[in-house]
PDB file of C-alpha atoms in Angstrom:
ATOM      1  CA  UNK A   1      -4.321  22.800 -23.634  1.00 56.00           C
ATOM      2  CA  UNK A   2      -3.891  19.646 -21.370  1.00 92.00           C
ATOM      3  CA  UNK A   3      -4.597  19.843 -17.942  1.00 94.00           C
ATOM      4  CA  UNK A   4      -0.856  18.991 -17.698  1.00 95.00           C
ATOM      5  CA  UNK A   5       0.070  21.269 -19.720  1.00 95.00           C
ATOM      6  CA  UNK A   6      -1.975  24.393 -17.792  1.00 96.00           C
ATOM      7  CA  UNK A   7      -0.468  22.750 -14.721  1.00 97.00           C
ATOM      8  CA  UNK A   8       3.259  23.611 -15.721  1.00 96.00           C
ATOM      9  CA  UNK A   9       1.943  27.024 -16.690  1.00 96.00           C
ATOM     10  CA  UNK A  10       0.342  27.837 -13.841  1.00 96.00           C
ATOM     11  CA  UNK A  11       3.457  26.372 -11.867  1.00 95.00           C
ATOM     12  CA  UNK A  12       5.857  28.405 -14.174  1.00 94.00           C
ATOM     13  CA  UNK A  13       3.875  31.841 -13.887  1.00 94.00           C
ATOM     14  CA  UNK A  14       3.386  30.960  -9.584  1.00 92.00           C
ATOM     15  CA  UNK A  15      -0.581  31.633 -10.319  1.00 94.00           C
ATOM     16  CA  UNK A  16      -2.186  30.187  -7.336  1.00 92.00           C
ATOM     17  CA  UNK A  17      -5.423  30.934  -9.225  1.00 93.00           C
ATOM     18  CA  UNK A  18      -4.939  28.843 -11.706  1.00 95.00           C
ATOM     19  CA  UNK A  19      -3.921  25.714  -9.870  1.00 95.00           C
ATOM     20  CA  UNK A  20      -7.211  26.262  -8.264  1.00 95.00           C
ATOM     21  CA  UNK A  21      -9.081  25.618 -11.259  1.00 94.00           C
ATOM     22  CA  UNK A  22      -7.123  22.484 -11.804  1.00 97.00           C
ATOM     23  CA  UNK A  23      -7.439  20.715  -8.718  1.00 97.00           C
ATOM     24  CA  UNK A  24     -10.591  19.024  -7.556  1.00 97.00           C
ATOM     25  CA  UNK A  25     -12.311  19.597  -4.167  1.00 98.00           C
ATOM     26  CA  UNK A  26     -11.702  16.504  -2.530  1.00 97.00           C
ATOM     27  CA  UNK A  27      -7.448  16.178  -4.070  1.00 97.00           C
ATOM     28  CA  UNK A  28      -5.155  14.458  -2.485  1.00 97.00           C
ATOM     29  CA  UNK A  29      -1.206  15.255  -2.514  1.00 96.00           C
ATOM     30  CA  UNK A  30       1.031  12.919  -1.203  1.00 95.00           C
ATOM     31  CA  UNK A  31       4.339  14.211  -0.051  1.00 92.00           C
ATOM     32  CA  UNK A  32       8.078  12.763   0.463  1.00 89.00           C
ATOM     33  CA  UNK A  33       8.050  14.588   3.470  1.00 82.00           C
ATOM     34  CA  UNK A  34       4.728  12.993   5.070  1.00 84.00           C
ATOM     35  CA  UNK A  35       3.351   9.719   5.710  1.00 87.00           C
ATOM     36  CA  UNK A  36      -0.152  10.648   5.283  1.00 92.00           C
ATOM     37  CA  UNK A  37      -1.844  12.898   2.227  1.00 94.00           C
ATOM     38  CA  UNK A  38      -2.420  16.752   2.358  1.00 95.00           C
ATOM     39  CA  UNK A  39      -6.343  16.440   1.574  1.00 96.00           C
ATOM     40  CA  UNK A  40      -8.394  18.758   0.393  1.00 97.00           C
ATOM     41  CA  UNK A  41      -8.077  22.022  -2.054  1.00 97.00           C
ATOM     42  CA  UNK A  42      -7.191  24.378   0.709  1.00 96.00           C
ATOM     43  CA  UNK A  43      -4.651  22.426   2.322  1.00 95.00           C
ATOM     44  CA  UNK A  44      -2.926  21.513  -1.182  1.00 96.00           C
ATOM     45  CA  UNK A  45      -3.360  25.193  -2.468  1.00 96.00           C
ATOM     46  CA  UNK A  46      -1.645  26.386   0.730  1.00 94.00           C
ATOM     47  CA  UNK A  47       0.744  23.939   0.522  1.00 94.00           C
ATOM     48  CA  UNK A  48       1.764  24.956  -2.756  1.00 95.00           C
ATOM     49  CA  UNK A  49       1.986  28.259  -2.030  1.00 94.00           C
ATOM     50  CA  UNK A  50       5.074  27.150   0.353  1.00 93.00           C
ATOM     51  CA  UNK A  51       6.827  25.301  -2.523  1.00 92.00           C
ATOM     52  CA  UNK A  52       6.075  28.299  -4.854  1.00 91.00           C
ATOM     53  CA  UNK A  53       8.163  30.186  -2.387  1.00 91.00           C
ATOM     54  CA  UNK A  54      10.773  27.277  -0.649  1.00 90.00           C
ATOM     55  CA  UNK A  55      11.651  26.145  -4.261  1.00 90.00           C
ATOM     56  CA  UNK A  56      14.484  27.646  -6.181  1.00 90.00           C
ATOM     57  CA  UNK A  57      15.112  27.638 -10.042  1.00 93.00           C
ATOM     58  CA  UNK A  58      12.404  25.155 -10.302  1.00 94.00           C
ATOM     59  CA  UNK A  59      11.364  23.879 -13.808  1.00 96.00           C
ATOM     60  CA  UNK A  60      10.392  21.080 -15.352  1.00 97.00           C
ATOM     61  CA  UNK A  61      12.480  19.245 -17.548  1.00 97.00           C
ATOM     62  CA  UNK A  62      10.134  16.657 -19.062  1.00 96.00           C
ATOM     63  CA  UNK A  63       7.148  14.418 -19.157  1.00 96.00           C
ATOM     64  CA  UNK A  64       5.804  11.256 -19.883  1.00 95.00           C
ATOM     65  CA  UNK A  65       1.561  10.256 -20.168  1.00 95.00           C
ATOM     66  CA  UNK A  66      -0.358   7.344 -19.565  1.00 94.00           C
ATOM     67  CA  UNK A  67      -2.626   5.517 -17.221  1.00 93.00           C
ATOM     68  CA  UNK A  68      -1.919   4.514 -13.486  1.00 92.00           C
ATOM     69  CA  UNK A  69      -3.617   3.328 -10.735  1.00 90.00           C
ATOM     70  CA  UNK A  70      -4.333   6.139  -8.270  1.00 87.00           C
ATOM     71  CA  UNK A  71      -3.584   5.220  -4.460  1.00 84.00           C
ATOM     72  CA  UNK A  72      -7.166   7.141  -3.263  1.00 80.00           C
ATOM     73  CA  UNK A  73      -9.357   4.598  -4.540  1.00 81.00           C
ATOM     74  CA  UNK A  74      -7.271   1.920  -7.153  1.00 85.00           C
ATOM     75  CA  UNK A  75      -8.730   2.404  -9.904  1.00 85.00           C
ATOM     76  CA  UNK A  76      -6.858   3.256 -13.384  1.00 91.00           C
ATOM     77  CA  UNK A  77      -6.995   7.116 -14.294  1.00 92.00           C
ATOM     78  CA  UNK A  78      -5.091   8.930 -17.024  1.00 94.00           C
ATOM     79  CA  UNK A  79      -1.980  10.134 -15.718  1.00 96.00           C
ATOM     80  CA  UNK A  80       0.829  12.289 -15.928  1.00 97.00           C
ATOM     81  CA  UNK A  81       4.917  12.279 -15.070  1.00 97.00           C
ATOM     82  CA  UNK A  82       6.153  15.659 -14.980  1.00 97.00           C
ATOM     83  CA  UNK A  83      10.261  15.657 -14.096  1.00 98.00           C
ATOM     84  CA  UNK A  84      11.873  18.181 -12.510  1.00 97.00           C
ATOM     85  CA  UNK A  85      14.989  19.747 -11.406  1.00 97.00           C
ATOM     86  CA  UNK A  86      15.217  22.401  -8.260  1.00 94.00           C
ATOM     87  CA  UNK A  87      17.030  23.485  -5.457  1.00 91.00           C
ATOM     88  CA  UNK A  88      15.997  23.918  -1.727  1.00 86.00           C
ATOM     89  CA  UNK A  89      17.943  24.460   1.455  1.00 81.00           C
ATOM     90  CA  UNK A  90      21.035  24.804  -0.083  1.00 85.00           C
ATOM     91  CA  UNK A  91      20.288  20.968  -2.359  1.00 87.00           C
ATOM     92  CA  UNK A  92      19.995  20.063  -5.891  1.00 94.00           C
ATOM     93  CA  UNK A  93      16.641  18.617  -6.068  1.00 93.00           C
ATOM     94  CA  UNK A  94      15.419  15.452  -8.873  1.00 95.00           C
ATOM     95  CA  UNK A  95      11.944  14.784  -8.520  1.00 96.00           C
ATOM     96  CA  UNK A  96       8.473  13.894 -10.261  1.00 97.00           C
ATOM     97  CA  UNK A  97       5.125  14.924  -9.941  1.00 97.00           C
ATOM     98  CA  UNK A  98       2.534  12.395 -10.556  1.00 96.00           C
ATOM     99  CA  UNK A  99      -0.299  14.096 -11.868  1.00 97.00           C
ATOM    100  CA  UNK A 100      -4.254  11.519 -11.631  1.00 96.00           C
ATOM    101  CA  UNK A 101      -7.064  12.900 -13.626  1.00 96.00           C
ATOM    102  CA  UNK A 102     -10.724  12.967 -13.140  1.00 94.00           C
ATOM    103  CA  UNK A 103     -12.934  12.594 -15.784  1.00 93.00           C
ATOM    104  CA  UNK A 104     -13.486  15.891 -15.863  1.00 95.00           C
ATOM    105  CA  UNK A 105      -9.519  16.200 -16.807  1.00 95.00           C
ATOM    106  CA  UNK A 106      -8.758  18.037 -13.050  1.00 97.00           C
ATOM    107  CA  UNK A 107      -6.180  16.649 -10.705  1.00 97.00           C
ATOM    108  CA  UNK A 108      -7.651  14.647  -8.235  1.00 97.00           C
ATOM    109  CA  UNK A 109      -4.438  13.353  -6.706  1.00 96.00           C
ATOM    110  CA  UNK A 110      -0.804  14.265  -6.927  1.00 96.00           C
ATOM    111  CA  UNK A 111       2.418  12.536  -5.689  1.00 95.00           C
ATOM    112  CA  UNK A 112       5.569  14.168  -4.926  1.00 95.00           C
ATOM    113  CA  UNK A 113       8.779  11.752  -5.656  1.00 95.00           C
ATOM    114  CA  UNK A 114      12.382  13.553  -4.719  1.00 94.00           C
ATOM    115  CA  UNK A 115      15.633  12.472  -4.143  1.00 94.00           C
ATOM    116  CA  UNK A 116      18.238  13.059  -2.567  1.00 93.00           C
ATOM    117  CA  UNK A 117      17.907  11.741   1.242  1.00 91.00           C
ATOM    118  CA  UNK A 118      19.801  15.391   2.169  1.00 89.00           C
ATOM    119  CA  UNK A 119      17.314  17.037  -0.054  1.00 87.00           C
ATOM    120  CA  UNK A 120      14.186  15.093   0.862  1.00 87.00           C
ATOM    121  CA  UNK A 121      15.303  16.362   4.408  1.00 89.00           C
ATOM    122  CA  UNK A 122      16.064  20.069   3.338  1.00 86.00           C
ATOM    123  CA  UNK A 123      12.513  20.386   1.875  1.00 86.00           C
ATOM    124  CA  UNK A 124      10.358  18.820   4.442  1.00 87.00           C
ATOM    125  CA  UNK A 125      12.462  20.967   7.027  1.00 88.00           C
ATOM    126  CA  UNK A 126      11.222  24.561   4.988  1.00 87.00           C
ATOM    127  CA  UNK A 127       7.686  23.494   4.089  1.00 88.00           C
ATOM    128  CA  UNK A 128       7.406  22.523   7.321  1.00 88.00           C
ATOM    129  CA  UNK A 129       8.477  25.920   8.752  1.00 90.00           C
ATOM    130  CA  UNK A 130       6.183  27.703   5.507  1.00 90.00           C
ATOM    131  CA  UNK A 131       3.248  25.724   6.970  1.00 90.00           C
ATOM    132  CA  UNK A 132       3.402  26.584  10.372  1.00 90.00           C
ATOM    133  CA  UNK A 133       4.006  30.129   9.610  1.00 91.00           C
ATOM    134  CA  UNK A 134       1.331  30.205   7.409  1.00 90.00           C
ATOM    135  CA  UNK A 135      -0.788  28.582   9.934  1.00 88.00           C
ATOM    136  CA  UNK A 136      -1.663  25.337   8.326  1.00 84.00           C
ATOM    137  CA  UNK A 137       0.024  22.972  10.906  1.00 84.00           C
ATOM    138  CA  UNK A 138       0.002  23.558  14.261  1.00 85.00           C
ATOM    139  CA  UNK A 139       3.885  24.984  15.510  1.00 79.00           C
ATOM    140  CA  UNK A 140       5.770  23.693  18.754  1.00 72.00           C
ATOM    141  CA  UNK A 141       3.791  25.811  20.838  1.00 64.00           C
ATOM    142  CA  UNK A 142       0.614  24.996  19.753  1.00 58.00           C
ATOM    143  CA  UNK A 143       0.887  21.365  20.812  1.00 54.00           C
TER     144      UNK A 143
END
């Protein structure tokens, strides 16, 4: 099975485990939400704990392959478009993942693309809030 593939699986079934296995040590998520990346495999495995539990009906509704140059380092890596369709905060959510392989065929970096404005908003308010309680960003009174 494609690492894509085992991606939407592991997404589908909420198995943390399993996205650990796909992700490389060093991976890189850039969010909608924030200017700079979420780096690292603890950081983006905690991170998507919070979307496993902000998101609502989640799924993916298709996907497209290819080649693309990653934003990390510029060079070309096989890639992958996954669509989806969610809601959060009350919004319908349309967004893509954009999935960058290694060459050992784990994610090495992963961009977040979602629209609406209200819904961009609506997320990054509740992963926000799942971060902090989940102490992986500092809240108000820690600053």
């Amino acid at each position: 099975m494609a690492t894509a593939d085992r991606f939407r699986a592991a997404v589908d079934s909420r198995d943390l485990a399993a996205l650990d296995d796909l992700f490389t040590d060093d991976i890189r998520l850039y969010s909608p939400v924030k200017f700079t990346p979420f780096e690292g495999k603890p950081m983006v495995l905690g991170l998507f704990g919070v979307l496993l539990r902000t998101f609502e009906d989640f799924r993916y509704i298709g996907e497209y392959t290819g080649a693309a140059q990653t934003s990390g380092d510029g060079a070309s890596a096989p890639s992958a478009v996954l669509l989806f369709r969610a809601r959060a905060g009350g919004r319908d959510i349309h967004g893509i993942d954009l999935l960058h392989f290694d060459d050992d065929g784990r994610i090495k970096e992963f961009t977040v693309m979602v629209r609406p404005q209200s819904a961009v908003q609506a997320l990054g308010e509740a992963v926000r809030s799942g971060l902090v309680a989940d102490g992986l960003l500092p809240g108000p009174a820690d600053r």
